[in-house]
Coordinates of C-alpha atoms in Angstrom, one line a residue:
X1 CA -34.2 -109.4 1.4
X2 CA -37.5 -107.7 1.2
X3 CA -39.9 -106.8 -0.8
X4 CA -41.6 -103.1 -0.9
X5 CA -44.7 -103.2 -3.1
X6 CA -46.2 -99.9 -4.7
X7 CA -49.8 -99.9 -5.3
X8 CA -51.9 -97.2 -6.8
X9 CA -55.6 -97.2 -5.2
X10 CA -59.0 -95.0 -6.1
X11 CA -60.0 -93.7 -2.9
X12 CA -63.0 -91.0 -2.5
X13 CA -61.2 -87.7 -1.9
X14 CA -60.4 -85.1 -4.3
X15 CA -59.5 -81.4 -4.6
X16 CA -61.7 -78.9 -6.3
X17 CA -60.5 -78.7 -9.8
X18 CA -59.1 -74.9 -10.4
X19 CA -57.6 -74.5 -6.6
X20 CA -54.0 -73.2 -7.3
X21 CA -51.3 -75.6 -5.2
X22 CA -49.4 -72.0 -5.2
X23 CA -51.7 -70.0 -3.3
X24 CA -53.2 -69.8 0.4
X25 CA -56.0 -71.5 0.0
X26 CA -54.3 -74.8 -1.2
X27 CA -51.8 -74.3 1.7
X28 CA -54.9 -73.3 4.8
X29 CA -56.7 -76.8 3.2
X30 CA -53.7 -79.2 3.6
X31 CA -53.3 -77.8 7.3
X32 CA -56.5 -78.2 8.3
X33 CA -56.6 -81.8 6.8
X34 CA -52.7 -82.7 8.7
X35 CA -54.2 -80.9 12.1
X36 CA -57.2 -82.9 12.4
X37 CA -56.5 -85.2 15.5
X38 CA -53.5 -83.6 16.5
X39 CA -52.0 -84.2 13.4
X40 CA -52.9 -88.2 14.3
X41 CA -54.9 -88.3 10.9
X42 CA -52.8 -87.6 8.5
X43 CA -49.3 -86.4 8.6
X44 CA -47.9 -83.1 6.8
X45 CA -46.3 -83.5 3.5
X46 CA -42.7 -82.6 3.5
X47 CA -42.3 -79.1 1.6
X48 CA -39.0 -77.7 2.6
X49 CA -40.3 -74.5 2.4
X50 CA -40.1 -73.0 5.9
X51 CA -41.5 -69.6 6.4
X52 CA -39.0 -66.4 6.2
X53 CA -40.2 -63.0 6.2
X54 CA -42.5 -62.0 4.3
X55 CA -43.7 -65.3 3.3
X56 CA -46.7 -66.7 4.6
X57 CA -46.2 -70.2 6.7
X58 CA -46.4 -73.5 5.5
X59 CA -47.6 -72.1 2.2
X60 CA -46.2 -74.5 -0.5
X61 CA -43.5 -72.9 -2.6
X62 CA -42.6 -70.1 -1.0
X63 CA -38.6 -70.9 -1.1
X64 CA -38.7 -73.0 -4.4
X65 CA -35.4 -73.9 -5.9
X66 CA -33.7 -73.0 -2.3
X67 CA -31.6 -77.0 -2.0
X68 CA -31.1 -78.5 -4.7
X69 CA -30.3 -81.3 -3.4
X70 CA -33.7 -82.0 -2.5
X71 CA -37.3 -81.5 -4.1
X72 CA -38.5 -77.9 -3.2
X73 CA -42.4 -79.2 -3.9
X74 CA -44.9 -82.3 -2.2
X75 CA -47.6 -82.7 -4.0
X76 CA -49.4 -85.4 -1.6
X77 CA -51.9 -83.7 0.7
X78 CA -50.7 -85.5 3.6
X79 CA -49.9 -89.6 4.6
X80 CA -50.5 -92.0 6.8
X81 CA -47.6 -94.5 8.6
X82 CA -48.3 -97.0 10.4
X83 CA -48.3 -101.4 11.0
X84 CA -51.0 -103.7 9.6
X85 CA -52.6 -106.4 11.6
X86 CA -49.0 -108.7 10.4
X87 CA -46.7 -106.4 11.4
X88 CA -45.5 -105.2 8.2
X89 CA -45.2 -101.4 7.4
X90 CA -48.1 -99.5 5.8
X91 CA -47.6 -96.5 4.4
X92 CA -50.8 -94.3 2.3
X93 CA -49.7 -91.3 0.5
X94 CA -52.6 -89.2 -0.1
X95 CA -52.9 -86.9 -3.6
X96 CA -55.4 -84.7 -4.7
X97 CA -57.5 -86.5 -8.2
X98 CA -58.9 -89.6 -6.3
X99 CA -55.6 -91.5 -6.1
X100 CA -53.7 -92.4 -3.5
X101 CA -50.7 -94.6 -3.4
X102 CA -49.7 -97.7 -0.8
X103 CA -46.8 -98.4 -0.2
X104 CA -45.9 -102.0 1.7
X105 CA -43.0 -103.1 2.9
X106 CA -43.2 -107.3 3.1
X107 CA -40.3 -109.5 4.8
X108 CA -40.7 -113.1 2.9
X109 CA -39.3 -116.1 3.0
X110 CA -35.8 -116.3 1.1
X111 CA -36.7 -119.6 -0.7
X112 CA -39.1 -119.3 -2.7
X113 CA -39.3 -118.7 -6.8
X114 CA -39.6 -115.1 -8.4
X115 CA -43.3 -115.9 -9.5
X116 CA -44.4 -117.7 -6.7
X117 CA -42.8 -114.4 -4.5
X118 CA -44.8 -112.0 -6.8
X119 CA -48.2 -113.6 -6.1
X120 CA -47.4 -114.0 -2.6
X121 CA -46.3 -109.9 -2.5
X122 CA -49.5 -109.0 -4.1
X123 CA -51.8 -111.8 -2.0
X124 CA -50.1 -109.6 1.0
X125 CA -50.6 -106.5 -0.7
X126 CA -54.5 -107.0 -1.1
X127 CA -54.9 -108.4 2.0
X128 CA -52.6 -105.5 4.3
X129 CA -55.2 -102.6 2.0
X130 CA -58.4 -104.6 2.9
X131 CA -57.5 -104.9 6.5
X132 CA -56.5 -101.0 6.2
X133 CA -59.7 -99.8 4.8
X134 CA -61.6 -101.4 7.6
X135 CA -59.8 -100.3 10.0
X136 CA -57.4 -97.2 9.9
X137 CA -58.9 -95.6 6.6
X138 CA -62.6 -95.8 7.6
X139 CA -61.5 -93.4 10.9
X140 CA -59.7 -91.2 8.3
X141 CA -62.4 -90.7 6.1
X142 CA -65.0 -89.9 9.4
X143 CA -62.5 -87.2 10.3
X144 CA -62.4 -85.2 7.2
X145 CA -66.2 -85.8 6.5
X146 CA -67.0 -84.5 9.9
X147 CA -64.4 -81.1 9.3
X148 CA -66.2 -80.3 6.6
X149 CA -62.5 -78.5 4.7
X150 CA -63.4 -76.3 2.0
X151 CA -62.8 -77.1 -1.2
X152 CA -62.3 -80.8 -0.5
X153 CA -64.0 -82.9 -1.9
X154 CA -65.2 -86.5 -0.2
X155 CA -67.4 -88.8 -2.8
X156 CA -70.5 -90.6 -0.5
X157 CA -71.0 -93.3 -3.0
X158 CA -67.2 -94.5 -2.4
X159 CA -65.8 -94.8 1.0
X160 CA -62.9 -97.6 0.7
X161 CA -59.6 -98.3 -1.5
X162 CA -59.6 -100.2 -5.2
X163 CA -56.4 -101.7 -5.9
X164 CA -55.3 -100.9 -9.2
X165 CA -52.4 -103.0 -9.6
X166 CA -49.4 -104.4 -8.0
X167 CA -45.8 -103.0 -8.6
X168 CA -43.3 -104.7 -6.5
X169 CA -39.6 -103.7 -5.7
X170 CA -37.0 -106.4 -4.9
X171 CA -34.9 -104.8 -2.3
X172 CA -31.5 -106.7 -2.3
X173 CA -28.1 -106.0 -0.5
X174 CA -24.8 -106.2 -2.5
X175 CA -23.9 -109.3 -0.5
X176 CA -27.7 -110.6 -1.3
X177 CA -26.4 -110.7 -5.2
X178 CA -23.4 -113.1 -4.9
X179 CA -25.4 -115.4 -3.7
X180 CA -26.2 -118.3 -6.6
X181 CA -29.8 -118.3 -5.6
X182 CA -30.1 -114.5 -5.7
X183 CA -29.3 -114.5 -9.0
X184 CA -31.2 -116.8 -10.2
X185 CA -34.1 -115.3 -9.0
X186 CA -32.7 -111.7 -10.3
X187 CA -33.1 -113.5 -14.1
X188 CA -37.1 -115.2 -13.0
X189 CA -37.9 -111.6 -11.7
X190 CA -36.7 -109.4 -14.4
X191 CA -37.3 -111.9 -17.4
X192 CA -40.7 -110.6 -18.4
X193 CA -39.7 -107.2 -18.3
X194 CA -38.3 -104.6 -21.1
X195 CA -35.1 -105.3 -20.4
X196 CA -34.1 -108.4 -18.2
X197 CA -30.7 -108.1 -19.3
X198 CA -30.7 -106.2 -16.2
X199 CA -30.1 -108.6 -14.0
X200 CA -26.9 -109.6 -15.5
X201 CA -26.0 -105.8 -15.6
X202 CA -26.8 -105.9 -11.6
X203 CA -25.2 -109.4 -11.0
X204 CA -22.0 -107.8 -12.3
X205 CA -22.1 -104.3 -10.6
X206 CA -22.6 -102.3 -13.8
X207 CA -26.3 -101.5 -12.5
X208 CA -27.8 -101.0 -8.7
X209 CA -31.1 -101.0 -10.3
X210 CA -33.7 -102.0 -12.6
X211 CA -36.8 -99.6 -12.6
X212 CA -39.0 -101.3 -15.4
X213 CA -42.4 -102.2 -15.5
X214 CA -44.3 -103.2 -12.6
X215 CA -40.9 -105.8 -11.1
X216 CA -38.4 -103.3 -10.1
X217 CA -35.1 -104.4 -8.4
X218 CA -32.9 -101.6 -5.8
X219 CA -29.6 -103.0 -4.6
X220 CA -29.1 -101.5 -1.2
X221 CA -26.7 -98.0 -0.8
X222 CA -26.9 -94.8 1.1
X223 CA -30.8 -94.8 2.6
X224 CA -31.3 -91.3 1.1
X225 CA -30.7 -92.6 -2.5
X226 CA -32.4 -95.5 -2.1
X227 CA -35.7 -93.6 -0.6
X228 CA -35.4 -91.6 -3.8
X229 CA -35.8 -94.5 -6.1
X230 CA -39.1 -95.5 -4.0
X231 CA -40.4 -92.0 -4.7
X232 CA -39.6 -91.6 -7.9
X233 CA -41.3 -95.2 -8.3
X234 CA -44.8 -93.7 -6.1
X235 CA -44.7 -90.6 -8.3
X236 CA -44.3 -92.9 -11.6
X237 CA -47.3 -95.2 -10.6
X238 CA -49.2 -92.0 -9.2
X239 CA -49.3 -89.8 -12.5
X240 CA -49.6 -92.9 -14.9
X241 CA -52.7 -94.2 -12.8
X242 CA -54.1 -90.6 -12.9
X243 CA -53.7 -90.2 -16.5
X244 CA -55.0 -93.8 -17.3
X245 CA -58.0 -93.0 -15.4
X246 CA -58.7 -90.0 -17.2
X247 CA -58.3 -91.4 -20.9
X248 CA -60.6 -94.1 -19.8
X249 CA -63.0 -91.3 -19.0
X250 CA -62.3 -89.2 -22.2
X251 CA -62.9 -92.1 -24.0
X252 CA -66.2 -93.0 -22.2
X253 CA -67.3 -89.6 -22.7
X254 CA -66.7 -89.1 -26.0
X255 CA -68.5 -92.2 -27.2
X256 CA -71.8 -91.3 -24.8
X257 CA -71.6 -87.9 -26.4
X258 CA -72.6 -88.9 -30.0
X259 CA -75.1 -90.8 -28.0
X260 CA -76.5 -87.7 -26.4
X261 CA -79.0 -86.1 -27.9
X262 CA -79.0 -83.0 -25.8
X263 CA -76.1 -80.3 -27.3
X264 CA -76.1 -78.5 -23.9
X265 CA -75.3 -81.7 -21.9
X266 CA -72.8 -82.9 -24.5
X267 CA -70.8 -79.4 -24.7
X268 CA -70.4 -79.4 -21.1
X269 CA -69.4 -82.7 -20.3
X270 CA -66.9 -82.4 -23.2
X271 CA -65.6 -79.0 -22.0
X272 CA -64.9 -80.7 -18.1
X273 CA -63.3 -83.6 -19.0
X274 CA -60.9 -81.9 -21.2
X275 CA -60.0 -79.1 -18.6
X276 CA -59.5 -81.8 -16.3
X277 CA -57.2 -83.8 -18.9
X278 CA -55.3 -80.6 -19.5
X279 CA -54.6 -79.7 -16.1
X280 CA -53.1 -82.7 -15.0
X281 CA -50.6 -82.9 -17.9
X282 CA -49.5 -79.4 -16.5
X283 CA -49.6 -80.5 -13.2
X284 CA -47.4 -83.8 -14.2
X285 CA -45.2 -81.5 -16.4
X286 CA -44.8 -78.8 -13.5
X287 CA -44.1 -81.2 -10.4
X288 CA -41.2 -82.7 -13.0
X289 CA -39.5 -79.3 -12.5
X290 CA -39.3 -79.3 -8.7
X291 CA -37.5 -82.6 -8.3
X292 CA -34.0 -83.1 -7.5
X293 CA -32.1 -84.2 -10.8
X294 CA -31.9 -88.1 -9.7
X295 CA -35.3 -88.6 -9.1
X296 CA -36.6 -87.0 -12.1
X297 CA -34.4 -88.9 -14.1
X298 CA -35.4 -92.6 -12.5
X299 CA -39.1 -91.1 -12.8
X300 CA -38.7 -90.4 -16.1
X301 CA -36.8 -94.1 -16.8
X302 CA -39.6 -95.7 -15.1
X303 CA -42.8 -93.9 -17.4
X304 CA -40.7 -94.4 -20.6
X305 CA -40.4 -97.9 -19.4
X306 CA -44.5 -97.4 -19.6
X307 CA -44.8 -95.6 -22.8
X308 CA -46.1 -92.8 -21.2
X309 CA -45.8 -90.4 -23.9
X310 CA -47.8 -92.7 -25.4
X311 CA -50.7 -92.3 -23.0
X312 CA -50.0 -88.8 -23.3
X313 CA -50.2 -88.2 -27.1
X314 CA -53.3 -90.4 -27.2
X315 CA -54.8 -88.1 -24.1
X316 CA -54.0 -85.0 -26.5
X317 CA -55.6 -87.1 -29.9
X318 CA -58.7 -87.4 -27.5
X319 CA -58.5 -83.7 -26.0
X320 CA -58.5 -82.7 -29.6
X321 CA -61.7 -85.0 -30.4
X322 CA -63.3 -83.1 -27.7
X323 CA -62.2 -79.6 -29.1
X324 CA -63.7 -80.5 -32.5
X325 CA -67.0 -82.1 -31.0
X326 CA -67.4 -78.8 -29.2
X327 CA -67.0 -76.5 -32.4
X328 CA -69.4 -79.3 -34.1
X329 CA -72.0 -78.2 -31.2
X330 CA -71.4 -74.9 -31.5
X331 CA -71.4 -74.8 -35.4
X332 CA -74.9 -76.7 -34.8
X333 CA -76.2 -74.7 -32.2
X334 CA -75.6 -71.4 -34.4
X335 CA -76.8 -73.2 -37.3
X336 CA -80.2 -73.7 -35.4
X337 CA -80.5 -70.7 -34.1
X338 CA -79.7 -69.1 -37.6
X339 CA -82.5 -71.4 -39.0
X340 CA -84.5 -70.1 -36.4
X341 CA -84.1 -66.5 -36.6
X342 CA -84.8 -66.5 -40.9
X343 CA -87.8 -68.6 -39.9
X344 CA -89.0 -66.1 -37.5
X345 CA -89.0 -63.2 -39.7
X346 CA -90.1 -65.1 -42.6
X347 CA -93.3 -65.8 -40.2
X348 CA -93.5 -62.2 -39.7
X349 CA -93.3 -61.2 -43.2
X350 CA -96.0 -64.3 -44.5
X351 CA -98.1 -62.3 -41.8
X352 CA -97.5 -59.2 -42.3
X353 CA -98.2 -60.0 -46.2
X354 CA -102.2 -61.7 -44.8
X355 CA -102.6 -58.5 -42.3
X356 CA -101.6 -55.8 -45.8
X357 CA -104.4 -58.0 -47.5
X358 CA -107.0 -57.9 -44.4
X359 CA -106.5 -54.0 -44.7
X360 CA -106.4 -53.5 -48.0
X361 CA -110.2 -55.7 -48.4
X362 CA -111.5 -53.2 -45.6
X363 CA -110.1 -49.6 -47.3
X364 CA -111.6 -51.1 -50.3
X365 CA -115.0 -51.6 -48.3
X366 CA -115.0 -48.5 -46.9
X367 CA -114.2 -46.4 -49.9
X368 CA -117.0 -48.3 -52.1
X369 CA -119.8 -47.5 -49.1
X370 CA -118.3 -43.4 -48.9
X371 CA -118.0 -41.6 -51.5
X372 CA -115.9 -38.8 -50.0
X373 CA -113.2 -40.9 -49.7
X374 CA -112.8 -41.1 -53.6
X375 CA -114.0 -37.4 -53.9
X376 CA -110.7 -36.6 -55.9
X377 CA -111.0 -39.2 -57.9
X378 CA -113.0 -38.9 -61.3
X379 CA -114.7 -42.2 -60.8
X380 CA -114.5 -45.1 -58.2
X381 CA -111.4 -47.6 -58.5
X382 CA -112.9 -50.7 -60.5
X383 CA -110.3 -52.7 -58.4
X384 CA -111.4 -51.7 -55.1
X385 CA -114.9 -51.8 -56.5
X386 CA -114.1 -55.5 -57.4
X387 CA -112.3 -56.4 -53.8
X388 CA -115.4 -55.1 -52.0
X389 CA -117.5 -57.8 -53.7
X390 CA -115.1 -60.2 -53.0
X391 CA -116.5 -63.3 -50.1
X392 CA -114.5 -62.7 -47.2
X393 CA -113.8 -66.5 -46.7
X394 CA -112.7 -66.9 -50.5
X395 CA -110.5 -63.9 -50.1
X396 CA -108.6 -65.2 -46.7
X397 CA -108.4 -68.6 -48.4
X398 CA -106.9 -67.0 -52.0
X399 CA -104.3 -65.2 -49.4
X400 CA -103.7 -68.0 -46.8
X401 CA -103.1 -70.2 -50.1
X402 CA -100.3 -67.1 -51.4
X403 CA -98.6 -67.2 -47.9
X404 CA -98.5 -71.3 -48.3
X405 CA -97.1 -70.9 -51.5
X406 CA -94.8 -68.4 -50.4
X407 CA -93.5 -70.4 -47.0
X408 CA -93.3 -73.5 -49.5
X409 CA -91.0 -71.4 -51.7
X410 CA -89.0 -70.0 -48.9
X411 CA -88.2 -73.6 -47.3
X412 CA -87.3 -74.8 -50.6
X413 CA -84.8 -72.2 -50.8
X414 CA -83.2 -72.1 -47.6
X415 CA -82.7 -76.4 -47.8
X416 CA -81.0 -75.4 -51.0

C-alpha cells in the first residue's frame, strides 16, 4: 500500500498574461527555462508534438489531435523529479499563474487508522515541501532569476512554496482489498466524502476508483491508466486552486474598489483582474479539449465532485460586477467631463456677457466726449449719455451682480 499525496502550492513564477501557449514565443521560453543546467533544472514537459516539416521544433501544438490515445497538449512549463531527505519521491510540476503542484509518493505503515494515516500523509507532505524549498527549489529559482527568460515572470517578495491543501490518493492492489483490514479502512477513508458508498462499490469490484474530494482511492491496473488518474487528479487540483485564487482576488478587488476614490485606479484594476479571470476559464475550457477521453472524464468526475461550476458561475457573477463597475466609472467619468465642459462655456459666456458690458461703458464714453461719432445722429443717445455718467465701480458691481445671478440660475438648472 501507498499513499501518493497531491498538493497545490503558490510559488513566485508566472507567465506574462497575453503570451499565446500556440506560438513561438511560449515554445523559445519553456526551452530556455528546461535547458538551463543541462536540462538539470527543470525537465521538458511532454508534448507529443515532434517537429515534421514545416513545423517549427518543440513548438507546442504543432501535430494536435495526431494519437488519440494520448493528450496532444502539456500545459506545465517544465518539472522537477527527484528524492527528499526520507527517501520518498518528490515530484513539482511547474504551471504558468503562480501554481505549481507536488506530487508525493509516501510508503506508511499498514496498521494504522484512515484518519490517523491522513494526518500522518499530510505531516509528511508539509515536511518533504519544506525540506524541498530549502534545498532543491531555492537552486531553481537562482537559475531562472539569473537567465533573466523573457516574459517570465519571478515575484522578489516570494521565493518559497505555500501549501494549499492536502489531497491524498490511497493506492491499493486488488489483493490489498480482500484483506478485512483494507476494507475497513476503505469505509474510514471514504466516509466523509460525497459518496463513501464507494468503498463498498470497490470492495466488490464494481469500481477501481473513487476520485472525490480531497481522499481519493486507485486500485492498482495497467501503470498507464493508473498514471492517468494521477494526472487527471494534478490537473483537477491545479485549475480549482487557480480559479479559487482568482475569485478570492475578484472579490478583494471589487470591495477595495468602492473604497477607492480614484476612478482611474479603480477602472484599471477592475479591467486586469477580469481579463485575467476570463482567460483562465478559456485556458481551463481549452486544455479540456486536448486530453485523451479517460482523463477528461476522471477530471471532469473529480471538479463536479468540487462543484466547480459552481466556482465558475460565481467567477462569471463577479466578472459581470466588474463589467458594470466599469460602465458605472465610465458613465461617471463622462458625466464629469460633461459637467465640465457646460461649465466651461457657461464661464465663457458669463465673461463674455462682463467684457460686452466693459465695451459697451467705453463706446458710450467715447461717443459722449466726440461728437463726430454721433454726427448722423440728430441728437446724442440719452442712454449712452446716461452710461457715461455711470461710476465705473458701481457699473462692474451692477454687472458682476448680473453674471452671479446668471451662474446662480444656470447651476440651479443644470442640478435640475
Amino acid at each position: 500500500m501507498q499513499i501518493t499525496t497531491i498538493t497545490p502550492v503558490h510559488y513566485p513564477l508566472s507567465v506574462r498574461a497575453g503570451v499565446n501557449e500556440f506560438s513561438a514565443a511560449y515554445g523559445e521560453l519553456v526551452q530556455r527555462i528546461t535547458a538551463l543546467g543541462d536540462g538539470q533544472v527543470l525537465y521538458a514537459p511532454d508534448w507529443h508534438c515532434p517537429a515534421e516539416a514545416g513545423d517549427q521544433a518543440d513548438r507546442p501544438g504543432s501535430t494536435a489531435y495526431s494519437d488519440i490515445t494520448r493528450d496532444d497538449r502539456d500545459i506545465r512549463l517544465g518539472y522537477w523529479r527527484g528524492r527528499t531527505v526520507d527517501g520518498f519521491e518528490l515530484t513539482l510540476h511547474c504551471f504558468n499563474s503562480e501554481l505549481a503542484v507536488v506530487e508525493l509518493v509516501l510508503e506508511p505503515a499498514s496498521d494504522i487508522a484512515a484518519h490517523a494515516l491522513k494526518e500522518w500523509a499530510e505531516e509528511q507532505t508539509k515536511l518533504a515541501i519544506s525540506q524541498f524549498a530549502n534545498r532543491e527549489f531555492a537552486r531553481i529559482m537562482a537559475a531562472l532569476r539569473e537567465a533573466n527568460i523573457e516574459n517570465l515572470q519571478l515575484r522578489k517578495e516570494c521565493s518559497g512554496l505555500k501549501c494549499l491543501w492536502v489531497g491524498s490518493i490511497l493506492n491499493l492492489s486488488s489483493d490489498d482489498v480482500q484483506h478485512k483490514d483494507t476494507q475497513i479502512l476503505l469505509h474510514q477513508w471514504l466516509d466523509a466524502t460525497i459518496r463513501p458508498e464507494d468503498a463498498d462499490d470497490i470492495i466488490n469490484g464494481r469500481l477501481r476508483h473513487s476520485l472525490r474530494w480531497l481522499n481519493y482511492v486507485i486500485v492498482a491496473q495497467e501503470h498507464q491508466t493508473d498514471r492517468q488518474k494521477v494526472e487527471a487528479m494534478i490537473l483537477a487540483q491545479y485549475f480549482y486552486a487557480v480559479q479559487y485564487y482568482i475569485n478570492r482576488d475578484l472579490l478583494a478587488d471589487i470591495s477595495d474598489v468602492f473604497l477607492e476614490k480614484n476612478l482611474k485606479t479603480s477602472e484599471l484594476k477592475l479591467q486586469r483582474v477580469r481579463a485575467r479571470t476570463q482567460l483562465h476559464i478559456t485556458t481551463y475550457y481549452e486544455a479540456r479539449n486536448h486530453l485523451v477521453r479517460a482523463k477528461k472524464q476522471w477530471m471532469e468526475e473529480i471538479l463536479q465532485a468540487w462543484d466547480f461550476d459552481d466556482l465558475l458561475e460565481n467567477a462569471q457573477r463577479m466578472v459581470d460586477v466588474c463589467s458594470t463597475r466599469i460602465n458605472e466609472i465610465n458613465n461617471k467619468k463622462r458625466s464629469l467631463a460633461s459637467i465640465l465642459t457646460d461649465s466651461l462655456l457657461a464661464l465663457i459666456g458669463l465673461f463674455a456677457i462682463l467684457d460686452l458690458a466693459l465695451q459697451f461703458v467705453t463706446y458710450s464714453r467715447e461717443m459722449v466726449t466726440s461728437p463726430t461719432l454721433n454726427y448722423y445722429d440728430e441728437q446724442t443717445s440719452g442712454l449712452l449719455s446716461v452710461l457715461a455718467t455711470w461710476n465705473i465701480d458701481l457699473f462692474m458691481g451692477v454687472n458682476l451682480l448680473i453674471v452671479v445671478l446668471l451662474g446662480a440660475l444656470y447651476a440651479v438648472l443644470k442640478l435640475r
